[in-house]
Coordinates of N, CA and C and ligand atoms in Angstrom, one line a residue:
M6 N 0.8 -1.2 0.0 CA 0.0 0.0 0.0 C 0.9 1.3 0.0
K7 N 0.6 2.2 -0.9 CA 1.2 3.5 -0.9 C 0.6 4.3 0.2
R8 N 1.4 5.1 0.9 CA 0.9 5.9 2.0 C 0.8 7.4 1.7
L9 N -0.3 7.9 1.8 CA -0.5 9.3 1.5 C -0.7 10.2 2.7
A10 N -0.1 11.4 2.6 CA -0.3 12.5 3.6 C -1.0 13.6 2.9
I11 N -2.1 14.2 3.5 CA -2.8 15.3 2.8 C -2.7 16.5 3.7
F12 N -2.3 17.6 3.1 CA -2.1 18.9 3.8 C -3.3 19.8 3.4
A13 N -4.0 20.3 4.4 CA -5.1 21.2 4.2 C -5.2 22.3 5.2
S14 N -5.8 23.4 4.9 CA -6.0 24.5 5.9 C -7.5 24.8 6.1
G15 N -8.4 24.2 5.3 CA -9.8 24.7 5.3 C -10.8 23.5 5.4
S16 N -11.7 23.6 4.4 CA -12.9 22.7 4.5 C -12.5 21.2 4.2
G17 N -11.6 21.0 3.3 CA -11.2 19.6 3.1 C -12.0 18.8 2.2
S18 N -12.7 19.4 1.3 CA -13.6 18.6 0.4 C -12.6 17.7 -0.5
N19 N -11.5 18.2 -0.8 CA -10.5 17.4 -1.6 C -9.9 16.3 -0.7
F20 N -9.7 16.6 0.5 CA -9.3 15.5 1.5 C -10.3 14.4 1.4
E21 N -11.6 14.8 1.5 CA -12.6 13.8 1.6 C -12.7 13.0 0.3
A22 N -12.5 13.6 -0.8 CA -12.6 12.9 -2.1 C -11.5 11.9 -2.2
I23 N -10.3 12.3 -1.7 CA -9.1 11.3 -1.8 C -9.3 10.2 -0.8
A24 N -9.7 10.5 0.4 CA -9.9 9.5 1.4 C -11.0 8.5 0.9
E25 N -12.1 9.0 0.4 CA -13.2 8.2 -0.1 C -12.7 7.4 -1.3
G26 N -11.9 8.0 -2.2 CA -11.3 7.3 -3.3 C -10.5 6.1 -2.9
C27 N -9.7 6.2 -1.8 CA -8.9 5.1 -1.3 C -9.8 4.0 -0.7
R28 N -10.9 4.5 0.0 CA -11.8 3.5 0.6 C -12.6 2.7 -0.4
S29 N -13.0 3.4 -1.5 CA -13.9 2.8 -2.5 C -13.1 2.0 -3.5
G30 N -11.8 2.2 -3.6 CA -11.0 1.5 -4.6 C -10.9 2.3 -5.9
A31 N -11.4 3.5 -5.9 CA -11.2 4.3 -7.1 C -9.7 4.7 -7.2
I32 N -9.0 4.8 -6.0 CA -7.6 4.9 -6.0 C -7.1 3.5 -5.5
V33 N -6.4 2.8 -6.4 CA -6.0 1.4 -6.0 C -4.7 1.4 -5.3
G34 N -4.7 0.6 -4.2 CA -3.4 0.3 -3.5 C -2.8 1.5 -2.7
A35 N -3.7 2.4 -2.2 CA -3.2 3.5 -1.4 C -4.1 3.8 -0.2
E36 N -3.5 4.4 0.8 CA -4.3 4.7 2.0 C -3.8 6.1 2.5
V37 N -4.8 6.8 3.1 CA -4.4 8.1 3.7 C -4.0 7.9 5.1
V38 N -2.7 8.2 5.5 CA -2.3 7.9 6.8 C -2.1 9.2 7.7
L39 N -2.2 10.3 7.0 CA -2.0 11.6 7.8 C -2.7 12.8 7.2
C40 N -3.3 13.5 8.1 CA -3.9 14.8 7.7 C -3.1 15.9 8.4
V41 N -2.4 16.8 7.7 CA -1.6 17.9 8.3 C -2.4 19.2 8.1
C42 N -2.6 19.9 9.2 CA -3.5 21.1 9.2 C -2.9 22.2 10.0
D43 N -2.7 23.4 9.4 CA -2.1 24.5 10.2 C -3.2 25.4 10.8
K44 N -4.4 25.0 10.8 CA -5.5 25.8 11.4 C -6.4 25.0 12.3
A45 N -6.3 25.3 13.6 CA -7.1 24.7 14.6 C -8.6 25.0 14.2
G46 N -9.5 24.1 14.3 CA -10.9 24.3 14.0 C -11.3 24.2 12.6
A47 N -10.3 23.9 11.7 CA -10.6 23.7 10.2 C -11.5 22.5 10.1
Y48 N -12.5 22.6 9.2 CA -13.4 21.5 9.0 C -12.7 20.2 8.5
V49 N -11.6 20.3 7.9 CA -10.9 19.1 7.4 C -10.5 18.2 8.6
I50 N -10.4 18.7 9.8 CA -10.0 17.9 10.9 C -11.2 16.9 11.2
E51 N -12.4 17.5 11.2 CA -13.6 16.6 11.4 C -13.7 15.5 10.4
R52 N -13.4 15.9 9.1 CA -13.5 14.9 8.0 C -12.4 13.8 8.3
A53 N -11.2 14.2 8.7 CA -10.1 13.2 8.9 C -10.6 12.3 10.0
K54 N -11.2 12.8 11.1 CA -11.6 11.9 12.2 C -12.6 10.9 11.7
K55 N -13.5 11.4 10.9 CA -14.6 10.5 10.3 C -14.0 9.3 9.6
F56 N -12.9 9.6 8.9 CA -12.2 8.5 8.2 C -11.2 7.7 9.0
G57 N -11.1 8.1 10.3 CA -10.1 7.5 11.2 C -8.7 7.8 10.8
V58 N -8.4 8.9 10.2 CA -7.1 9.3 9.7 C -6.4 10.2 10.8
E59 N -5.2 9.8 11.1 CA -4.4 10.6 12.1 C -4.3 12.1 11.7
T60 N -4.5 13.0 12.6 CA -4.4 14.4 12.3 C -3.2 15.0 13.0
L61 N -2.5 15.9 12.3 CA -1.3 16.6 12.9 C -1.7 18.1 12.7
V62 N -2.3 18.6 13.8 CA -2.7 20.0 13.8 C -1.6 20.9 14.5
F63 N -1.2 21.9 13.9 CA -0.1 22.7 14.5 C -0.4 24.2 14.3
N64 N 0.2 25.0 15.2 CA 0.1 26.5 15.0 C 1.5 27.0 14.6
P65 N 1.6 27.4 13.4 CA 3.0 27.9 12.9 C 3.6 28.9 13.9
K66 N 2.7 29.7 14.5 CA 3.3 30.8 15.4 C 4.0 30.2 16.6
E67 N 3.8 29.0 16.9 CA 4.4 28.4 18.1 C 5.8 27.8 17.8
F68 N 6.2 28.0 16.5 CA 7.6 27.6 16.1 C 8.4 28.8 15.8
G69 N 9.7 28.6 15.9 CA 10.7 29.7 15.6 C 10.8 30.0 14.2
S70 N 10.6 29.0 13.3 CA 10.7 29.2 11.9 C 10.0 28.2 11.1
K71 N 9.8 28.4 9.8 CA 9.2 27.5 8.9 C 10.0 26.2 8.9
R72 N 11.3 26.3 8.9 CA 12.1 25.1 8.9 C 11.8 24.2 10.1
E73 N 11.5 24.8 11.2 CA 11.2 24.1 12.4 C 9.9 23.3 12.3
F74 N 8.9 24.0 11.9 CA 7.6 23.2 11.8 C 7.6 22.3 10.7
E75 N 8.2 22.6 9.6 CA 8.3 21.6 8.5 C 9.1 20.4 8.9
G76 N 10.1 20.6 9.8 CA 10.9 19.5 10.2 C 10.1 18.5 11.1
M77 N 9.2 19.1 11.9 CA 8.3 18.4 12.8 C 7.4 17.5 11.9
I78 N 6.9 18.1 10.9 CA 5.9 17.4 9.9 C 6.7 16.3 9.2
A79 N 7.9 16.6 8.7 CA 8.7 15.6 8.0 C 9.1 14.4 8.9
D80 N 9.4 14.7 10.1 CA 9.7 13.6 11.1 C 8.5 12.7 11.2
R81 N 7.3 13.2 11.4 CA 6.1 12.4 11.5 C 5.9 11.6 10.2
M82 N 6.1 12.2 9.1 CA 5.9 11.5 7.8 C 6.9 10.4 7.6
D83 N 8.2 10.7 8.0 CA 9.2 9.6 8.0 C 8.8 8.4 8.8
A84 N 8.3 8.7 10.0 CA 7.9 7.6 10.9 C 6.7 6.8 10.3
L85 N 5.8 7.5 9.6 CA 4.7 6.8 9.0 C 5.0 6.2 7.6
G86 N 6.2 6.5 7.1 CA 6.6 6.0 5.8 C 5.7 6.5 4.7
V87 N 5.5 7.9 4.7 CA 4.7 8.5 3.6 C 5.4 8.4 2.3
D88 N 4.6 8.0 1.2 CA 5.1 7.9 -0.1 C 4.8 9.2 -1.0
L89 N 3.6 9.8 -0.7 CA 3.2 10.9 -1.5 C 2.5 11.9 -0.6
V90 N 2.8 13.2 -0.8 CA 2.2 14.3 -0.1 C 1.2 15.0 -1.1
C91 N 0.0 15.1 -0.7 CA -1.0 15.8 -1.6 C -1.5 17.1 -0.9
L92 N -1.1 18.2 -1.5 CA -1.6 19.5 -0.9 C -3.0 19.7 -1.4
A93 N -3.9 20.1 -0.5 CA -5.3 20.2 -0.9 C -5.9 21.4 -0.1
G94 N -5.6 22.6 -0.7 CA -6.0 23.8 0.0 C -5.2 24.1 1.2
Y95 N -3.9 23.8 1.2 CA -2.9 24.1 2.2 C -2.4 25.5 1.9
M96 N -2.7 26.5 2.7 CA -2.5 27.9 2.3 C -1.1 28.4 2.7
R97 N -0.1 27.6 2.5 CA 1.3 28.0 2.8 C 2.2 27.6 1.7
I98 N 3.2 28.3 1.5 CA 4.2 27.9 0.5 C 5.1 26.9 1.2
I99 N 5.4 25.8 0.5 CA 6.2 24.8 1.0 C 7.7 25.3 1.0
G100 N 8.3 25.1 2.1 CA 9.7 25.7 2.3 C 10.8 24.6 2.1
D101 N 12.0 25.1 2.3 CA 13.2 24.3 2.0 C 13.2 23.0 2.7
E102 N 12.8 22.9 4.0 CA 13.0 21.7 4.7 C 12.1 20.6 4.1
L103 N 10.9 20.9 3.7 CA 10.0 19.8 3.1 C 10.5 19.5 1.7
L104 N 11.0 20.6 1.0 CA 11.4 20.3 -0.4 C 12.7 19.4 -0.4
E105 N 13.6 19.7 0.6 CA 14.8 18.9 0.7 C 14.5 17.4 1.0
R106 N 13.5 17.2 1.9 CA 13.2 15.9 2.4 C 12.1 15.1 1.6
Y107 N 11.2 15.9 1.0 CA 10.1 15.2 0.3 C 10.0 15.7 -1.2
G108 N 11.0 16.5 -1.7 CA 11.0 17.0 -3.0 C 10.7 15.9 -4.1
G109 N 9.9 16.2 -5.0 CA 9.5 15.2 -6.1 C 8.4 14.3 -5.6
K110 N 8.0 14.4 -4.4 CA 6.9 13.6 -3.9 C 5.7 14.4 -3.4
I111 N 5.8 15.7 -3.7 CA 4.7 16.6 -3.2 C 3.9 17.1 -4.4
I112 N 2.6 17.0 -4.4 CA 1.8 17.5 -5.5 C 0.7 18.4 -4.9
N113 N 0.2 19.3 -5.8 CA -0.7 20.3 -5.4 C -1.9 20.4 -6.4
I114 N -3.0 20.8 -5.9 CA -4.1 21.0 -6.8 C -4.4 22.5 -6.8
H115 N -4.6 23.1 -8.1 CA -4.9 24.5 -8.2 C -6.2 24.7 -9.0
P116 N -7.1 25.6 -8.6 CA -8.4 25.7 -9.3 C -8.3 26.6 -10.5
A117 N -7.3 26.5 -11.3 CA -7.3 27.2 -12.6 C -6.3 26.5 -13.5
L118 N -6.3 26.9 -14.8 CA -5.5 26.3 -15.8 C -4.1 27.0 -15.8
L119 N -3.2 26.5 -14.9 CA -1.9 27.1 -14.8 C -1.2 27.0 -16.2
P120 N -0.3 28.0 -16.6 CA 0.2 29.0 -15.7 C -0.7 30.3 -15.6
A121 N -2.0 30.2 -16.0 CA -2.9 31.3 -15.8 C -3.4 31.3 -14.4
F122 N -3.6 32.4 -13.8 CA -4.2 32.6 -12.5 C -3.6 31.8 -11.4
P123 N -2.3 32.0 -11.1 CA -1.7 31.4 -9.9 C -2.2 32.1 -8.7
G124 N -1.8 31.6 -7.5 CA -2.1 32.4 -6.3 C -3.3 31.9 -5.6
A125 N -3.7 32.6 -4.5 CA -4.8 32.1 -3.6 C -6.2 32.3 -4.1
H126 N -6.4 33.1 -5.2 CA -7.7 33.4 -5.7 C -7.9 33.0 -7.2
G127 N -7.5 31.8 -7.5 CA -7.5 31.4 -8.9 C -8.9 31.5 -9.6
I128 N -9.9 31.0 -8.9 CA -11.3 31.0 -9.5 C -11.7 32.5 -9.6
R129 N -11.7 33.2 -8.6 CA -12.1 34.6 -8.6 C -11.4 35.4 -9.7
D130 N -10.1 35.3 -9.7 CA -9.3 36.0 -10.7 C -9.7 35.7 -12.1
A131 N -9.9 34.4 -12.4 CA -10.3 34.0 -13.8 C -11.7 34.5 -14.1
F132 N -12.6 34.5 -13.1 CA -14.0 35.0 -13.3 C -14.0 36.5 -13.6
E133 N -13.2 37.2 -12.8 CA -13.1 38.7 -13.0 C -12.5 39.0 -14.3
Y134 N -11.6 38.2 -14.8 CA -10.9 38.4 -16.1 C -11.9 38.2 -17.2
G135 N -12.9 37.3 -16.9 CA -13.9 37.0 -17.9 C -13.6 35.8 -18.9
V136 N -12.8 34.9 -18.4 CA -12.5 33.7 -19.3 C -13.8 32.9 -19.6
K137 N -13.7 32.1 -20.6 CA -14.9 31.3 -21.0 C -14.6 29.8 -20.7
V138 N -13.3 29.5 -20.5 CA -12.9 28.1 -20.2 C -12.0 28.2 -18.9
Y139 N -12.6 27.6 -17.8 CA -11.9 27.6 -16.6 C -11.2 26.2 -16.5
G140 N -10.7 25.8 -15.3 CA -10.2 24.5 -15.2 C -9.4 24.2 -13.9
V141 N -8.8 23.1 -13.9 CA -8.1 22.6 -12.7 C -6.7 22.1 -13.1
T142 N -5.7 22.3 -12.3 CA -4.4 21.8 -12.6 C -3.8 21.0 -11.4
I143 N -3.2 19.9 -11.6 CA -2.4 19.2 -10.6 C -0.9 19.2 -11.0
H144 N -0.1 19.6 -10.1 CA 1.3 19.8 -10.5 C 2.3 19.4 -9.3
Y145 N 3.5 19.1 -9.7 CA 4.5 18.9 -8.7 C 4.8 20.2 -8.0
V146 N 5.2 20.2 -6.8 CA 5.5 21.4 -6.0 C 7.0 21.6 -6.0
D147 N 7.4 22.8 -6.3 CA 8.8 23.2 -6.2 C 8.8 24.5 -5.4
A148 N 9.9 25.3 -5.5 CA 10.0 26.5 -4.7 C 9.2 27.6 -5.2
T149 N 8.7 27.5 -6.4 CA 7.9 28.6 -7.0 C 6.4 28.5 -6.6
L150 N 5.7 29.6 -6.7 CA 4.3 29.6 -6.4 C 3.5 29.0 -7.5
D151 N 2.9 27.8 -7.3 CA 2.0 27.2 -8.4 C 2.8 27.0 -9.7
G152 N 4.1 26.8 -9.6 CA 4.9 26.8 -10.8 C 5.6 25.5 -11.2
G153 N 5.4 24.4 -10.4 CA 6.1 23.2 -10.7 C 5.5 22.4 -11.9
K154 N 6.2 21.4 -12.3 CA 5.8 20.6 -13.5 C 4.4 20.1 -13.5
I155 N 3.6 20.4 -14.5 CA 2.2 20.0 -14.6 C 2.1 18.5 -14.8
I156 N 1.2 17.9 -14.0 CA 0.9 16.4 -14.1 C -0.4 16.2 -14.9
S157 N -1.4 17.0 -14.6 CA -2.7 16.8 -15.2 C -3.5 18.0 -15.2
Q158 N -4.4 18.2 -16.1 CA -5.3 19.3 -16.2 C -6.6 18.9 -16.8
V159 N -7.7 19.6 -16.3 CA -9.0 19.4 -17.0 C -9.6 20.8 -17.2
A160 N -10.3 21.0 -18.3 CA -11.0 22.2 -18.6 C -12.4 22.2 -18.1
V161 N -12.9 23.3 -17.6 CA -14.3 23.5 -17.2 C -14.9 24.7 -17.9
P162 N -15.6 24.4 -19.0 CA -16.2 25.5 -19.8 C -17.3 26.1 -19.0
Y163 N -17.4 27.5 -18.9 CA -18.5 28.1 -18.2 C -18.7 29.5 -18.7
E164 N -19.9 29.8 -19.2 CA -20.1 31.2 -19.7 C -21.1 32.0 -18.9
G165 N -21.5 31.4 -17.8 CA -22.5 32.1 -16.9 C -21.9 33.2 -16.1
D166 N -22.8 33.8 -15.2 CA -22.3 34.9 -14.4 C -22.5 34.6 -12.9
D167 N -22.6 33.4 -12.5 CA -22.8 33.1 -11.1 C -21.6 32.4 -10.5
I168 N -20.8 33.1 -9.7 CA -19.5 32.6 -9.3 C -19.7 31.4 -8.4
E169 N -20.8 31.3 -7.6 CA -21.0 30.2 -6.8 C -21.3 28.9 -7.6
E170 N -22.0 29.1 -8.6 CA -22.3 27.9 -9.5 C -20.9 27.5 -10.1
L171 N -20.1 28.4 -10.6 CA -18.8 28.1 -11.1 C -17.9 27.4 -10.1
E172 N -17.9 27.9 -8.9 CA -17.0 27.3 -7.9 C -17.5 25.8 -7.6
A173 N -18.8 25.6 -7.6 CA -19.2 24.2 -7.4 C -18.8 23.3 -8.5
M174 N -18.9 23.9 -9.8 CA -18.4 23.1 -10.9 C -16.9 22.7 -10.8
I175 N -16.1 23.8 -10.4 CA -14.7 23.6 -10.4 C -14.3 22.6 -9.3
H176 N -15.0 22.7 -8.1 CA -14.7 21.8 -7.0 C -15.0 20.3 -7.4
K177 N -16.1 20.2 -8.1 CA -16.5 18.8 -8.6 C -15.4 18.3 -9.5
A178 N -14.9 19.1 -10.4 CA -13.9 18.7 -11.4 C -12.6 18.4 -10.6
E179 N -12.3 19.2 -9.5 CA -11.1 18.9 -8.7 C -11.1 17.5 -8.1
H180 N -12.3 17.2 -7.5 CA -12.4 15.9 -6.8 C -12.1 14.8 -7.7
K181 N -12.7 14.9 -8.9 CA -12.6 13.8 -9.9 C -11.1 13.7 -10.4
L182 N -10.5 14.9 -10.7 CA -9.2 14.9 -11.3 C -8.1 14.4 -10.2
Y183 N -8.3 14.8 -9.0 CA -7.4 14.5 -7.9 C -7.4 12.9 -7.7
V184 N -8.5 12.4 -7.7 CA -8.7 10.9 -7.5 C -8.0 10.2 -8.7
E185 N -8.3 10.6 -9.9 CA -7.8 9.9 -11.1 C -6.2 10.1 -11.2
T186 N -5.8 11.3 -10.8 CA -4.3 11.5 -10.9 C -3.5 10.8 -9.9
I187 N -4.0 10.7 -8.7 CA -3.3 10.0 -7.6 C -3.3 8.5 -8.0
N188 N -4.4 8.0 -8.5 CA -4.5 6.6 -8.9 C -3.5 6.3 -10.0
K189 N -3.3 7.2 -10.9 CA -2.3 7.0 -12.0 C -0.9 7.0 -11.4
L190 N -0.6 8.0 -10.5 CA 0.7 8.1 -10.0 C 1.1 6.9 -9.1
Ligands
GRF16 C1 -9.4 24.0 -3.7 O1 -10.1 24.8 -4.6 C2 -8.0 23.8 -4.1 O2 -7.8 23.8 -5.5 C3 -7.4 25.1 -3.5 O3 -8.0 25.2 -2.3 C4 -9.3 24.7 -2.3 C5 -9.5 23.7 -1.2 O4 -10.8 23.3 -1.0 N1 -5.9 24.9 -3.5 P1 -11.1 22.1 0.0 O5 -10.6 22.5 1.3 O6 -10.5 20.8 -0.5 O7 -12.6 22.0 0.0

């Protein structure tokens, strides 16, 4: 079994899609062994508990540096034998410590067709720009913001003017693409 760690800061709908994918067999031969969360009270923690997945919740302010808290995370991942790290709404840039220890094994999902609309507000930025084809990208993580090698993408055509409807469509596409991509990897 390949062992996955999922990093999230918020709701965790992608966490749930991946955990459910492992449980249902849509992702073959993998299990989620750790949920890493930098926000106490984030809903992803409830979802992890529901799936019986260990949670590592930490407050970055309680550490002297990013290297320190990333070292703590990497130590736990080493102990669990993590094979792949999936970022799913983790609102921090991955630093040197994790890149040095888990580089090449960290992937991220972004709710836009990179290299267009990087950053924290991909959906809103694309919507305000007025594009007609939105999408989702999964890529390897390196030291750049949303800039690592692309693994998979899917387009989401939308010409309406309701951003909530658009967000729902993109999240649905994310869940499907993340499960398919992890299964392939
Ligand atoms: C997703 O849109 C993901 O692409 C972005 O953050 C969001 C996380 O949503 N990086 P959720 O917490 O998985 O519901």
